[in-house]
Amino acid sequence: FREIFIDTDDRDDDAPMEWFFNGLAKVGAAAVPINMIILGTTLSKGADLSKMPLCPSLMVVFGKMVVMPLIGVATALGLRAMHYRIDDKVGASFYLVVMIVTCTPTANTCMVMAELAGQNKEAMGSAIFMQYLFAPVLLTASVTIFVALASQW
């Protein structure tokens, strides 16, 4: 089935449906830059504190950028305590990834989901803006701690 979309023999792009696969690959390659453009337009509007007041915005930042990384560290420590089998060659990288995925700000896909669900997209945009406002300090601190911990394992 794969040979219909990808030339697996001599790699000279002569599979019958390779044009379709190449088109999908181009769309996939464009997804990240398009997502960054959407994020930029969301952040350029700033935080609309009338849609989401400052205190709840700061609590979202605290939950997502402080509490979640602590949960990531606890998860990594729990996996290590359970002696979860990880090859020594990738062990530190595995635990680093387990922790890293918990410290990033909310993606703008959440705003798209809020809009599609008929929810308040301006409030979600404000929450995302506040997370990115604090990200240089909190993200740097989290990643520094994570790398220090993972390098010891």
Coordinates of C-alpha atoms in Angstrom, one line a residue, residues 18-140:
E18 CA 3.4 10.4 -5.1
W19 CA 2.1 13.8 -6.2
F20 CA -0.6 13.4 -3.6
F21 CA 1.9 12.5 -0.9
N22 CA 4.1 15.4 -1.8
G23 CA 1.2 17.8 -1.6
L24 CA 0.3 16.6 1.9
A25 CA 4.0 16.9 2.9
K26 CA 4.0 20.6 1.8
V27 CA 0.8 21.3 3.7
G28 CA 2.3 19.6 6.8
A29 CA 5.5 21.6 6.4
A30 CA 3.4 24.8 6.3
A31 CA 1.5 24.0 9.4
V32 CA 4.1 25.3 11.9
P33 CA 4.8 28.6 10.2
I34 CA 1.0 29.2 9.8
N35 CA 0.5 28.4 13.5
M36 CA 3.3 30.9 14.4
I37 CA 1.5 33.6 12.3
I38 CA -1.7 32.9 14.1
L39 CA 0.0 33.0 17.5
G40 CA 1.7 36.3 16.5
T41 CA -1.6 37.9 15.7
T42 CA -3.1 36.6 18.9
L43 CA -0.3 38.0 21.0
S44 CA -0.1 41.3 19.1
K45 CA -3.6 42.2 20.4
G46 CA -2.3 42.0 24.0
A47 CA -4.4 41.0 27.0
D48 CA -8.0 42.2 27.1
L49 CA -8.4 42.5 30.9
S50 CA -12.1 43.3 30.5
K51 CA -12.7 39.7 29.1
M52 CA -10.4 38.0 31.6
P53 CA -9.4 40.0 34.7
L54 CA -5.8 40.1 36.0
C55 CA -6.2 37.8 39.0
P56 CA -7.6 34.8 37.0
S57 CA -5.1 35.4 34.3
L58 CA -2.2 35.3 36.8
M59 CA -3.8 32.1 38.3
V60 CA -3.8 30.5 34.9
V61 CA -0.1 31.5 34.5
F62 CA 0.7 30.0 37.9
G63 CA -1.1 26.8 37.2
K64 CA 0.3 26.3 33.7
M65 CA 3.8 27.6 34.2
V66 CA 4.6 26.7 37.8
V67 CA 2.3 23.9 39.0
M68 CA 2.4 21.9 35.7
P69 CA 6.2 21.8 35.7
L70 CA 6.2 20.6 39.3
I71 CA 3.9 17.8 38.2
G72 CA 6.3 17.0 35.4
V73 CA 9.2 16.7 37.9
A74 CA 7.0 14.5 40.1
T75 CA 6.1 12.3 37.1
A76 CA 9.8 11.9 36.2
L77 CA 10.8 11.1 39.8
G78 CA 7.9 8.6 40.0
L79 CA 9.0 6.8 36.9
R80 CA 12.5 6.7 38.2
A81 CA 11.3 5.4 41.6
M82 CA 9.3 2.6 39.9
H83 CA 12.5 1.6 38.0
Y84 CA 10.7 2.1 34.7
R85 CA 12.9 0.4 32.1
I86 CA 14.7 3.0 30.0
D87 CA 17.8 2.3 27.9
D88 CA 20.8 4.1 29.6
K89 CA 21.6 5.7 26.2
V90 CA 18.3 7.6 26.2
G91 CA 17.4 7.7 29.8
A92 CA 18.3 11.3 30.5
S93 CA 16.7 12.5 27.3
F94 CA 13.5 10.5 28.1
Y95 CA 13.1 12.1 31.5
L96 CA 13.9 15.5 30.1
V97 CA 11.1 15.2 27.6
V98 CA 8.7 14.0 30.3
M99 CA 9.4 17.2 32.2
I100 CA 9.7 19.6 29.2
V101 CA 6.3 18.9 27.8
T102 CA 4.7 20.2 31.0
C103 CA 6.4 23.7 31.1
T104 CA 5.4 25.2 27.8
P105 CA 2.7 27.9 27.5
T106 CA -0.7 27.0 26.2
A107 CA -0.8 26.6 22.4
N108 CA -3.0 28.9 20.3
T109 CA -4.8 25.7 19.1
C110 CA -6.7 26.0 22.4
M111 CA -8.0 29.4 21.2
V112 CA -9.1 27.9 18.0
M113 CA -10.9 25.1 19.9
A114 CA -12.6 27.8 22.2
E115 CA -13.7 29.7 19.1
L116 CA -15.1 26.6 17.4
A117 CA -16.9 25.6 20.6
G118 CA -18.5 29.0 20.9
Q119 CA -16.6 30.0 24.0
N120 CA -14.9 33.3 24.8
K121 CA -11.9 33.4 22.5
E122 CA -10.8 36.8 23.7
A123 CA -10.5 35.5 27.3
M124 CA -8.4 32.5 25.9
G125 CA -6.3 35.0 24.0
S126 CA -5.7 37.0 27.1
A127 CA -4.7 33.9 29.1
I128 CA -2.3 32.9 26.3
F129 CA -0.8 36.4 26.2
M130 CA -0.2 36.4 29.9
Q131 CA 1.6 33.0 29.7
Y132 CA 3.9 34.3 27.0
L133 CA 4.5 37.4 29.0
F134 CA 5.9 35.4 31.9
A135 CA 7.4 32.7 29.7
P136 CA 10.9 34.2 29.4
V137 CA 11.5 33.9 33.1
L138 CA 9.4 30.9 34.1
L139 CA 10.2 28.8 31.1
T140 CA 14.0 29.5 31.4

